[in-house]
Amino acid sequence: MYDSILVPTDGSDTAQAAVDHAIDHAKRYDATLHTLYVVEEPPIDEGDAPEVLDAIESTGERAIQDVIDAARAADVGTVEGSVAEGAPYRAILEYVDQNDIDLVVMGTHGRTGLDRYLLGSVTEKVVRSAPVPVLTVGTEPAD
Ligand code: ATP
Ligand code: MN
């Protein structure tokens, strides 16, 4: 049913909850697991603040590496990680298209989420526009 599963991550705890489900699906279906971190627009002027850009990129690389480590520890056969730039929802949809993704697994919320919204804006846009099923994973409310 699924050959290529994408779990986009922003490094948040909720994205991490999605990673657990994505790993389980990848194992069950013997699918390749892809993970993607998008460095958000507006892009920071590299000339002005290289250390800021580096910090954002290394946050992304760490988030990707955490997913890869968890997937390998769980014996997922093939894992691929990438970092993209731009509007996260657009980069996620492009990745789906370009990599023949057939299932997206993502958090209901991310780093900046306000509890009053049902879904974060990135997830909402991906759910609306993705040509494939999107599995959304939340975390237990804190109180
Ligand atoms: P908002 O960004 O709308 O203020 P939020 O941060 O709570 O709210 P989203 O950004 O939609 O919510 O995050 C929901 C999920 O989308 C995350 O758990 C993650 O799976 C994915 N996601 C969000 N931002 C990125 C990103 N920059 N790169 C990759 N995946 C992302
Ligand atoms: Mn967000």
PDB file of N, CA and C in Angstrom, residues 40-143:
ATOM      1  N   GLU A  40      12.525  27.971   7.112  1.00  0.00           N
ATOM      2  CA  GLU A  40      11.394  28.809   6.730  1.00  0.00           C
ATOM      3  C   GLU A  40      11.799  30.149   6.149  1.00  0.00           C
ATOM      4  N   GLU A  41      10.967  30.617   5.230  1.00  0.00           N
ATOM      5  CA  GLU A  41      11.068  31.988   4.757  1.00  0.00           C
ATOM      6  C   GLU A  41      10.498  32.900   5.835  1.00  0.00           C
ATOM      7  N   PRO A  42      10.812  34.171   5.934  1.00  0.00           N
ATOM      8  CA  PRO A  42      11.699  34.855   5.004  1.00  0.00           C
ATOM      9  C   PRO A  42      13.152  34.471   5.258  1.00  0.00           C
ATOM     10  N   PRO A  43      13.875  34.252   4.162  1.00  0.00           N
ATOM     11  CA  PRO A  43      15.263  33.849   4.340  1.00  0.00           C
ATOM     12  C   PRO A  43      16.062  34.968   4.990  1.00  0.00           C
ATOM     13  N   ILE A  44      16.965  34.589   5.821  1.00  0.00           N
ATOM     14  CA  ILE A  44      17.828  35.568   6.471  1.00  0.00           C
ATOM     15  C   ILE A  44      18.974  35.858   5.515  1.00  0.00           C
ATOM     16  N   ASP A  45      19.323  37.136   5.428  1.00  0.00           N
ATOM     17  CA  ASP A  45      20.421  37.509   4.541  1.00  0.00           C
ATOM     18  C   ASP A  45      21.725  36.892   5.045  1.00  0.00           C
ATOM     19  N   GLU A  46      22.256  36.016   4.244  1.00  0.00           N
ATOM     20  CA  GLU A  46      23.436  35.252   4.664  1.00  0.00           C
ATOM     21  C   GLU A  46      24.608  36.172   4.987  1.00  0.00           C
ATOM     22  N   GLY A  47      24.710  37.251   4.211  1.00  0.00           N
ATOM     23  CA  GLY A  47      25.799  38.192   4.441  1.00  0.00           C
ATOM     24  C   GLY A  47      25.691  38.881   5.799  1.00  0.00           C
ATOM     25  N   ASP A  48      24.448  39.138   6.216  1.00  0.00           N
ATOM     26  CA  ASP A  48      24.234  39.844   7.472  1.00  0.00           C
ATOM     27  C   ASP A  48      24.440  38.965   8.696  1.00  0.00           C
ATOM     28  N   ALA A  49      23.936  37.769   8.628  1.00  0.00           N
ATOM     29  CA  ALA A  49      23.886  36.974   9.854  1.00  0.00           C
ATOM     30  C   ALA A  49      24.189  35.500   9.589  1.00  0.00           C
ATOM     31  N   PRO A  50      25.407  35.229   9.178  1.00  0.00           N
ATOM     32  CA  PRO A  50      25.724  33.828   8.854  1.00  0.00           C
ATOM     33  C   PRO A  50      25.531  32.904  10.048  1.00  0.00           C
ATOM     34  N   GLU A  51      25.800  33.425  11.248  1.00  0.00           N
ATOM     35  CA  GLU A  51      25.689  32.536  12.413  1.00  0.00           C
ATOM     36  C   GLU A  51      24.229  32.189  12.696  1.00  0.00           C
ATOM     37  N   VAL A  52      23.336  33.130  12.358  1.00  0.00           N
ATOM     38  CA  VAL A  52      21.910  32.842  12.573  1.00  0.00           C
ATOM     39  C   VAL A  52      21.452  31.768  11.589  1.00  0.00           C
ATOM     40  N   LEU A  53      21.865  31.947  10.335  1.00  0.00           N
ATOM     41  CA  LEU A  53      21.499  30.953   9.323  1.00  0.00           C
ATOM     42  C   LEU A  53      22.084  29.583   9.668  1.00  0.00           C
ATOM     43  N   ASP A  54      23.335  29.592  10.112  1.00  0.00           N
ATOM     44  CA  ASP A  54      23.969  28.327  10.513  1.00  0.00           C
ATOM     45  C   ASP A  54      23.210  27.663  11.642  1.00  0.00           C
ATOM     46  N   ALA A  55      22.760  28.480  12.588  1.00  0.00           N
ATOM     47  CA  ALA A  55      22.041  27.918  13.732  1.00  0.00           C
ATOM     48  C   ALA A  55      20.742  27.271  13.272  1.00  0.00           C
ATOM     49  N   ILE A  56      20.039  27.948  12.346  1.00  0.00           N
ATOM     50  CA  ILE A  56      18.789  27.376  11.838  1.00  0.00           C
ATOM     51  C   ILE A  56      19.071  26.077  11.090  1.00  0.00           C
ATOM     52  N   GLU A  57      20.112  26.117  10.258  1.00  0.00           N
ATOM     53  CA  GLU A  57      20.432  24.911   9.491  1.00  0.00           C
ATOM     54  C   GLU A  57      20.840  23.761  10.393  1.00  0.00           C
ATOM     55  N   SER A  58      21.584  24.085  11.451  1.00  0.00           N
ATOM     56  CA  SER A  58      22.013  22.971  12.298  1.00  0.00           C
ATOM     57  C   SER A  58      20.859  22.446  13.130  1.00  0.00           C
ATOM     58  N   THR A  59      19.898  23.304  13.473  1.00  0.00           N
ATOM     59  CA  THR A  59      18.671  22.805  14.113  1.00  0.00           C
ATOM     60  C   THR A  59      17.997  21.794  13.193  1.00  0.00           C
ATOM     61  N   GLY A  60      17.914  22.151  11.923  1.00  0.00           N
ATOM     62  CA  GLY A  60      17.290  21.261  10.949  1.00  0.00           C
ATOM     63  C   GLY A  60      18.053  19.963  10.799  1.00  0.00           C
ATOM     64  N   GLU A  61      19.363  20.080  10.704  1.00  0.00           N
ATOM     65  CA  GLU A  61      20.152  18.860  10.531  1.00  0.00           C
ATOM     66  C   GLU A  61      20.048  17.945  11.749  1.00  0.00           C
ATOM     67  N   ARG A  62      19.981  18.569  12.927  1.00  0.00           N
ATOM     68  CA  ARG A  62      19.830  17.768  14.146  1.00  0.00           C
ATOM     69  C   ARG A  62      18.468  17.058  14.149  1.00  0.00           C
ATOM     70  N   ALA A  63      17.430  17.803  13.759  1.00  0.00           N
ATOM     71  CA  ALA A  63      16.085  17.209  13.718  1.00  0.00           C
ATOM     72  C   ALA A  63      16.063  16.018  12.753  1.00  0.00           C
ATOM     73  N   ILE A  64      16.684  16.209  11.586  1.00  0.00           N
ATOM     74  CA  ILE A  64      16.746  15.136  10.585  1.00  0.00           C
ATOM     75  C   ILE A  64      17.543  13.947  11.120  1.00  0.00           C
ATOM     76  N   GLN A  65      18.681  14.262  11.746  1.00  0.00           N
ATOM     77  CA  GLN A  65      19.533  13.187  12.255  1.00  0.00           C
ATOM     78  C   GLN A  65      18.812  12.377  13.338  1.00  0.00           C
ATOM     79  N   ASP A  66      18.032  13.055  14.184  1.00  0.00           N
ATOM     80  CA  ASP A  66      17.260  12.344  15.222  1.00  0.00           C
ATOM     81  C   ASP A  66      16.297  11.340  14.589  1.00  0.00           C
ATOM     82  N   VAL A  67      15.655  11.749  13.498  1.00  0.00           N
ATOM     83  CA  VAL A  67      14.713  10.846  12.831  1.00  0.00           C
ATOM     84  C   VAL A  67      15.472   9.653  12.233  1.00  0.00           C
ATOM     85  N   ILE A  68      16.585   9.955  11.588  1.00  0.00           N
ATOM     86  CA  ILE A  68      17.372   8.881  10.963  1.00  0.00           C
ATOM     87  C   ILE A  68      17.845   7.888  12.026  1.00  0.00           C
ATOM     88  N   ASP A  69      18.327   8.404  13.146  1.00  0.00           N
ATOM     89  CA  ASP A  69      18.807   7.519  14.218  1.00  0.00           C
ATOM     90  C   ASP A  69      17.681   6.642  14.755  1.00  0.00           C
ATOM     91  N   ALA A  70      16.523   7.273  14.986  1.00  0.00           N
ATOM     92  CA  ALA A  70      15.389   6.509  15.527  1.00  0.00           C
ATOM     93  C   ALA A  70      14.937   5.441  14.536  1.00  0.00           C
ATOM     94  N   ALA A  71      14.932   5.793  13.250  1.00  0.00           N
ATOM     95  CA  ALA A  71      14.482   4.837  12.228  1.00  0.00           C
ATOM     96  C   ALA A  71      15.458   3.676  12.108  1.00  0.00           C
ATOM     97  N   ARG A  72      16.746   3.987  12.160  1.00  0.00           N
ATOM     98  CA  ARG A  72      17.742   2.908  12.078  1.00  0.00           C
ATOM     99  C   ARG A  72      17.649   2.012  13.292  1.00  0.00           C
ATOM    100  N   ALA A  73      17.472   2.626  14.466  1.00  0.00           N
ATOM    101  CA  ALA A  73      17.359   1.836  15.699  1.00  0.00           C
ATOM    102  C   ALA A  73      16.145   0.912  15.640  1.00  0.00           C
ATOM    103  N   ALA A  74      15.123   1.344  14.898  1.00  0.00           N
ATOM    104  CA  ALA A  74      13.905   0.532  14.772  1.00  0.00           C
ATOM    105  C   ALA A  74      13.981  -0.415  13.572  1.00  0.00           C
ATOM    106  N   ASP A  75      15.151  -0.454  12.898  1.00  0.00           N
ATOM    107  CA  ASP A  75      15.357  -1.360  11.768  1.00  0.00           C
ATOM    108  C   ASP A  75      14.536  -1.029  10.535  1.00  0.00           C
ATOM    109  N   VAL A  76      14.295   0.246  10.305  1.00  0.00           N
ATOM    110  CA  VAL A  76      13.682   0.641   9.034  1.00  0.00           C
ATOM    111  C   VAL A  76      14.755   0.460   7.960  1.00  0.00           C
ATOM    112  N   GLY A  77      14.374  -0.180   6.839  1.00  0.00           N
ATOM    113  CA  GLY A  77      15.371  -0.555   5.834  1.00  0.00           C
ATOM    114  C   GLY A  77      16.074   0.630   5.198  1.00  0.00           C
ATOM    115  N   THR A  78      15.317   1.571   4.678  1.00  0.00           N
ATOM    116  CA  THR A  78      15.901   2.705   3.959  1.00  0.00           C
ATOM    117  C   THR A  78      15.361   4.006   4.529  1.00  0.00           C
ATOM    118  N   VAL A  79      16.275   4.919   4.851  1.00  0.00           N
ATOM    119  CA  VAL A  79      15.897   6.209   5.429  1.00  0.00           C
ATOM    120  C   VAL A  79      16.613   7.302   4.651  1.00  0.00           C
ATOM    121  N   GLU A  80      15.877   8.346   4.284  1.00  0.00           N
ATOM    122  CA  GLU A  80      16.495   9.462   3.571  1.00  0.00           C
ATOM    123  C   GLU A  80      16.114  10.768   4.234  1.00  0.00           C
ATOM    124  N   GLY A  81      17.093  11.619   4.487  1.00  0.00           N
ATOM    125  CA  GLY A  81      16.820  12.907   5.122  1.00  0.00           C
ATOM    126  C   GLY A  81      17.269  14.054   4.250  1.00  0.00           C
ATOM    127  N   SER A  82      16.466  15.126   4.206  1.00  0.00           N
ATOM    128  CA  SER A  82      16.889  16.328   3.478  1.00  0.00           C
ATOM    129  C   SER A  82      16.461  17.593   4.202  1.00  0.00           C
ATOM    130  N   VAL A  83      17.178  18.661   3.879  1.00  0.00           N
ATOM    131  CA  VAL A  83      16.821  19.999   4.353  1.00  0.00           C
ATOM    132  C   VAL A  83      16.491  20.826   3.114  1.00  0.00           C
ATOM    133  N   ALA A  84      15.319  21.499   3.148  1.00  0.00           N
ATOM    134  CA  ALA A  84      14.922  22.361   2.032  1.00  0.00           C
ATOM    135  C   ALA A  84      14.727  23.773   2.565  1.00  0.00           C
ATOM    136  N   GLU A  85      14.494  24.709   1.652  1.00  0.00           N
ATOM    137  CA  GLU A  85      14.248  26.090   2.052  1.00  0.00           C
ATOM    138  C   GLU A  85      12.980  26.580   1.405  1.00  0.00           C
ATOM    139  N   GLY A  86      12.288  27.479   2.097  1.00  0.00           N
ATOM    140  CA  GLY A  86      11.101  28.097   1.512  1.00  0.00           C
ATOM    141  C   GLY A  86       9.931  28.045   2.450  1.00  0.00           C
ATOM    142  N   ALA A  87       8.734  28.185   1.894  1.00  0.00           N
ATOM    143  CA  ALA A  87       7.523  28.042   2.692  1.00  0.00           C
ATOM    144  C   ALA A  87       7.365  26.556   2.990  1.00  0.00           C
ATOM    145  N   PRO A  88       7.264  26.186   4.273  1.00  0.00           N
ATOM    146  CA  PRO A  88       7.259  24.758   4.592  1.00  0.00           C
ATOM    147  C   PRO A  88       6.199  23.949   3.841  1.00  0.00           C
ATOM    148  N   TYR A  89       4.953  24.444   3.792  1.00  0.00           N
ATOM    149  CA  TYR A  89       3.917  23.611   3.145  1.00  0.00           C
ATOM    150  C   TYR A  89       4.241  23.383   1.672  1.00  0.00           C
ATOM    151  N   ARG A  90       4.783  24.425   1.040  1.00  0.00           N
ATOM    152  CA  ARG A  90       5.072  24.302  -0.388  1.00  0.00           C
ATOM    153  C   ARG A  90       6.229  23.322  -0.613  1.00  0.00           C
ATOM    154  N   ALA A  91       7.252  23.451   0.225  1.00  0.00           N
ATOM    155  CA  ALA A  91       8.401  22.542   0.092  1.00  0.00           C
ATOM    156  C   ALA A  91       7.971  21.100   0.359  1.00  0.00           C
ATOM    157  N   ILE A  92       7.060  20.912   1.312  1.00  0.00           N
ATOM    158  CA  ILE A  92       6.582  19.552   1.629  1.00  0.00           C
ATOM    159  C   ILE A  92       5.806  18.991   0.432  1.00  0.00           C
ATOM    160  N   LEU A  93       4.915  19.797  -0.143  1.00  0.00           N
ATOM    161  CA  LEU A  93       4.123  19.323  -1.288  1.00  0.00           C
ATOM    162  C   LEU A  93       5.022  19.037  -2.497  1.00  0.00           C
ATOM    163  N   GLU A  94       6.027  19.867  -2.695  1.00  0.00           N
ATOM    164  CA  GLU A  94       6.968  19.612  -3.799  1.00  0.00           C
ATOM    165  C   GLU A  94       7.728  18.306  -3.575  1.00  0.00           C
ATOM    166  N   TYR A  95       8.113  18.098  -2.332  1.00  0.00           N
ATOM    167  CA  TYR A  95       8.857  16.875  -2.020  1.00  0.00           C
ATOM    168  C   TYR A  95       7.991  15.647  -2.286  1.00  0.00           C
ATOM    169  N   VAL A  96       6.712  15.735  -1.922  1.00  0.00           N
ATOM    170  CA  VAL A  96       5.767  14.631  -2.151  1.00  0.00           C
ATOM    171  C   VAL A  96       5.720  14.296  -3.635  1.00  0.00           C
ATOM    172  N   ASP A  97       5.627  15.352  -4.439  1.00  0.00           N
ATOM    173  CA  ASP A  97       5.531  15.200  -5.874  1.00  0.00           C
ATOM    174  C   ASP A  97       6.799  14.598  -6.477  1.00  0.00           C
ATOM    175  N   GLN A  98       7.921  15.127  -6.041  1.00  0.00           N
ATOM    176  CA  GLN A  98       9.195  14.756  -6.676  1.00  0.00           C
ATOM    177  C   GLN A  98       9.716  13.401  -6.229  1.00  0.00           C
ATOM    178  N   ASN A  99       9.222  12.915  -5.105  1.00  0.00           N
ATOM    179  CA  ASN A  99       9.763  11.658  -4.574  1.00  0.00           C
ATOM    180  C   ASN A  99       8.728  10.541  -4.511  1.00  0.00           C
ATOM    181  N   ASP A 100       7.620  10.713  -5.232  1.00  0.00           N
ATOM    182  CA  ASP A 100       6.572   9.691  -5.272  1.00  0.00           C
ATOM    183  C   ASP A 100       6.154   9.228  -3.882  1.00  0.00           C
ATOM    184  N   ILE A 101       5.999  10.210  -2.993  1.00  0.00           N
ATOM    185  CA  ILE A 101       5.558   9.883  -1.631  1.00  0.00           C
ATOM    186  C   ILE A 101       4.106   9.430  -1.681  1.00  0.00           C
ATOM    187  N   ASP A 102       3.777   8.353  -0.966  1.00  0.00           N
ATOM    188  CA  ASP A 102       2.365   7.929  -0.966  1.00  0.00           C
ATOM    189  C   ASP A 102       1.692   8.033   0.398  1.00  0.00           C
ATOM    190  N   LEU A 103       2.405   8.487   1.412  1.00  0.00           N
ATOM    191  CA  LEU A 103       1.787   8.782   2.709  1.00  0.00           C
ATOM    192  C   LEU A 103       2.619   9.849   3.404  1.00  0.00           C
ATOM    193  N   VAL A 104       1.941  10.868   3.945  1.00  0.00           N
ATOM    194  CA  VAL A 104       2.627  11.887   4.749  1.00  0.00           C
ATOM    195  C   VAL A 104       2.159  11.719   6.189  1.00  0.00           C
ATOM    196  N   VAL A 105       3.085  11.721   7.115  1.00  0.00           N
ATOM    197  CA  VAL A 105       2.754  11.636   8.539  1.00  0.00           C
ATOM    198  C   VAL A 105       3.331  12.885   9.191  1.00  0.00           C
ATOM    199  N   MET A 106       2.484  13.694   9.838  1.00  0.00           N
ATOM    200  CA  MET A 106       3.005  14.926  10.446  1.00  0.00           C
ATOM    201  C   MET A 106       2.255  15.292  11.703  1.00  0.00           C
ATOM    202  N   GLY A 107       2.861  16.172  12.494  1.00  0.00           N
ATOM    203  CA  GLY A 107       2.253  16.585  13.747  1.00  0.00           C
ATOM    204  C   GLY A 107       1.059  17.500  13.523  1.00  0.00           C
ATOM    205  N   THR A 108       0.121  17.493  14.481  1.00  0.00           N
ATOM    206  CA  THR A 108      -0.980  18.465  14.423  1.00  0.00           C
ATOM    207  C   THR A 108      -0.440  19.862  14.701  1.00  0.00           C
ATOM    208  N   HIS A 109       0.625  19.925  15.507  1.00  0.00           N
ATOM    209  CA  HIS A 109       1.230  21.205  15.864  1.00  0.00           C
ATOM    210  C   HIS A 109       2.745  21.119  15.727  1.00  0.00           C
ATOM    211  N   GLY A 110       3.367  22.287  15.863  1.00  0.00           N
ATOM    212  CA  GLY A 110       4.818  22.345  15.745  1.00  0.00           C
ATOM    213  C   GLY A 110       5.388  23.209  16.839  1.00  0.00           C
ATOM    214  N   ARG A 111       6.371  24.007  16.455  1.00  0.00           N
ATOM    215  CA  ARG A 111       7.089  24.785  17.465  1.00  0.00           C
ATOM    216  C   ARG A 111       6.325  25.998  17.942  1.00  0.00           C
ATOM    217  N   THR A 112       5.503  26.579  17.070  1.00  0.00           N
ATOM    218  CA  THR A 112       4.901  27.862  17.444  1.00  0.00           C
ATOM    219  C   THR A 112       3.414  27.748  17.719  1.00  0.00           C
ATOM    220  N   GLY A 113       2.908  26.536  17.743  1.00  0.00           N
ATOM    221  CA  GLY A 113       1.466  26.339  17.720  1.00  0.00           C
ATOM    222  C   GLY A 113       0.712  26.887  18.900  1.00  0.00           C
ATOM    223  N   LEU A 114      -0.435  27.443  18.602  1.00  0.00           N
ATOM    224  CA  LEU A 114      -1.338  27.894  19.635  1.00  0.00           C
ATOM    225  C   LEU A 114      -2.393  26.814  19.811  1.00  0.00           C
ATOM    226  N   ASP A 115      -2.650  26.482  21.081  1.00  0.00           N
ATOM    227  CA  ASP A 115      -3.541  25.366  21.366  1.00  0.00           C
ATOM    228  C   ASP A 115      -4.953  25.577  20.833  1.00  0.00           C
ATOM    229  N   ARG A 116      -5.340  26.834  20.652  1.00  0.00           N
ATOM    230  CA  ARG A 116      -6.730  27.045  20.247  1.00  0.00           C
ATOM    231  C   ARG A 116      -6.980  26.616  18.803  1.00  0.00           C
ATOM    232  N   TYR A 117      -5.944  26.493  18.027  1.00  0.00           N
ATOM    233  CA  TYR A 117      -6.142  26.005  16.675  1.00  0.00           C
ATOM    234  C   TYR A 117      -6.128  24.485  16.654  1.00  0.00           C
ATOM    235  N   LEU A 118      -7.015  23.956  15.838  1.00  0.00           N
ATOM    236  CA  LEU A 118      -7.084  22.504  15.710  1.00  0.00           C
ATOM    237  C   LEU A 118      -5.793  21.965  15.081  1.00  0.00           C
ATOM    238  N   LEU A 119      -5.353  22.648  14.047  1.00  0.00           N
ATOM    239  CA  LEU A 119      -4.146  22.218  13.327  1.00  0.00           C
ATOM    240  C   LEU A 119      -3.234  23.420  13.118  1.00  0.00           C
ATOM    241  N   GLY A 120      -1.931  23.170  13.141  1.00  0.00           N
ATOM    242  CA  GLY A 120      -0.982  24.213  12.755  1.00  0.00           C
ATOM    243  C   GLY A 120      -1.172  24.561  11.286  1.00  0.00           C
ATOM    244  N   SER A 121      -0.658  25.727  10.909  1.00  0.00           N
ATOM    245  CA  SER A 121      -0.928  26.209   9.552  1.00  0.00           C
ATOM    246  C   SER A 121      -0.248  25.359   8.478  1.00  0.00           C
ATOM    247  N   VAL A 122       0.921  24.823   8.797  1.00  0.00           N
ATOM    248  CA  VAL A 122       1.623  23.999   7.801  1.00  0.00           C
ATOM    249  C   VAL A 122       0.813  22.723   7.553  1.00  0.00           C
ATOM    250  N   THR A 123       0.416  22.079   8.635  1.00  0.00           N
ATOM    251  CA  THR A 123      -0.347  20.835   8.493  1.00  0.00           C
ATOM    252  C   THR A 123      -1.677  21.088   7.798  1.00  0.00           C
ATOM    253  N   GLU A 124      -2.335  22.177   8.159  1.00  0.00           N
ATOM    254  CA  GLU A 124      -3.624  22.459   7.537  1.00  0.00           C
ATOM    255  C   GLU A 124      -3.485  22.597   6.018  1.00  0.00           C
ATOM    256  N   LYS A 125      -2.447  23.318   5.589  1.00  0.00           N
ATOM    257  CA  LYS A 125      -2.265  23.518   4.143  1.00  0.00           C
ATOM    258  C   LYS A 125      -1.899  22.206   3.450  1.00  0.00           C
ATOM    259  N   VAL A 126      -1.090  21.399   4.106  1.00  0.00           N
ATOM    260  CA  VAL A 126      -0.716  20.124   3.477  1.00  0.00           C
ATOM    261  C   VAL A 126      -1.939  19.204   3.394  1.00  0.00           C
ATOM    262  N   VAL A 127      -2.733  19.147   4.467  1.00  0.00           N
ATOM    263  CA  VAL A 127      -3.942  18.311   4.446  1.00  0.00           C
ATOM    264  C   VAL A 127      -4.866  18.750   3.304  1.00  0.00           C
ATOM    265  N   ARG A 128      -5.005  20.056   3.131  1.00  0.00           N
ATOM    266  CA  ARG A 128      -5.906  20.558   2.080  1.00  0.00           C
ATOM    267  C   ARG A 128      -5.428  20.216   0.682  1.00  0.00           C
ATOM    268  N   SER A 129      -4.131  20.226   0.469  1.00  0.00           N
ATOM    269  CA  SER A 129      -3.622  20.162  -0.909  1.00  0.00           C
ATOM    270  C   SER A 129      -2.890  18.893  -1.294  1.00  0.00           C
ATOM    271  N   ALA A 130      -2.547  18.053  -0.341  1.00  0.00           N
ATOM    272  CA  ALA A 130      -1.739  16.887  -0.693  1.00  0.00           C
ATOM    273  C   ALA A 130      -2.536  15.917  -1.561  1.00  0.00           C
ATOM    274  N   PRO A 131      -1.884  15.337  -2.577  1.00  0.00           N
ATOM    275  CA  PRO A 131      -2.550  14.365  -3.438  1.00  0.00           C
ATOM    276  C   PRO A 131      -2.582  12.962  -2.828  1.00  0.00           C
ATOM    277  N   VAL A 132      -2.026  12.822  -1.624  1.00  0.00           N
ATOM    278  CA  VAL A 132      -1.935  11.501  -0.973  1.00  0.00           C
ATOM    279  C   VAL A 132      -2.480  11.635   0.458  1.00  0.00           C
ATOM    280  N   PRO A 133      -2.753  10.511   1.137  1.00  0.00           N
ATOM    281  CA  PRO A 133      -3.250  10.599   2.510  1.00  0.00           C
ATOM    282  C   PRO A 133      -2.241  11.280   3.443  1.00  0.00           C
ATOM    283  N   VAL A 134      -2.794  12.021   4.399  1.00  0.00           N
ATOM    284  CA  VAL A 134      -1.972  12.686   5.420  1.00  0.00           C
ATOM    285  C   VAL A 134      -2.459  12.205   6.777  1.00  0.00           C
ATOM    286  N   LEU A 135      -1.565  11.583   7.522  1.00  0.00           N
ATOM    287  CA  LEU A 135      -1.881  11.114   8.867  1.00  0.00           C
ATOM    288  C   LEU A 135      -1.379  12.162   9.851  1.00  0.00           C
ATOM    289  N   THR A 136      -2.286  12.745  10.635  1.00  0.00           N
ATOM    290  CA  THR A 136      -1.857  13.774  11.588  1.00  0.00           C
ATOM    291  C   THR A 136      -1.829  13.193  12.992  1.00  0.00           C
ATOM    292  N   VAL A 137      -0.776  13.534  13.715  1.00  0.00           N
ATOM    293  CA  VAL A 137      -0.531  12.953  15.034  1.00  0.00           C
ATOM    294  C   VAL A 137      -0.393  14.082  16.047  1.00  0.00           C
ATOM    295  N   GLY A 138      -1.177  14.022  17.103  1.00  0.00           N
ATOM    296  CA  GLY A 138      -1.081  15.032  18.157  1.00  0.00           C
ATOM    297  C   GLY A 138      -0.415  14.475  19.391  1.00  0.00           C
ATOM    298  N   THR A 139      -0.232  15.351  20.374  1.00  0.00           N
ATOM    299  CA  THR A 139       0.249  14.888  21.674  1.00  0.00           C
ATOM    300  C   THR A 139      -0.856  15.151  22.691  1.00  0.00           C
ATOM    301  N   GLU A 140      -0.773  14.485  23.822  1.00  0.00           N
ATOM    302  CA  GLU A 140      -1.734  14.703  24.907  1.00  0.00           C
ATOM    303  C   GLU A 140      -1.622  16.152  25.370  1.00  0.00           C
ATOM    304  N   PRO A 141      -2.755  16.802  25.618  1.00  0.00           N
ATOM    305  CA  PRO A 141      -2.666  18.152  26.180  1.00  0.00           C
ATOM    306  C   PRO A 141      -1.949  18.113  27.535  1.00  0.00           C
ATOM    307  N   ALA A 142      -1.234  19.199  27.840  1.00  0.00           N
ATOM    308  CA  ALA A 142      -0.425  19.227  29.067  1.00  0.00           C
ATOM    309  C   ALA A 142      -1.290  19.210  30.315  1.00  0.00           C
ATOM    310  N   ASP A 143      -2.506  19.810  30.251  1.00  0.00           N
ATOM    311  CA  ASP A 143      -3.327  19.800  31.469  1.00  0.00           C
ATOM    312  C   ASP A 143      -4.730  19.322  31.197  1.00  0.00           C
TER     313      ASP A 143
END
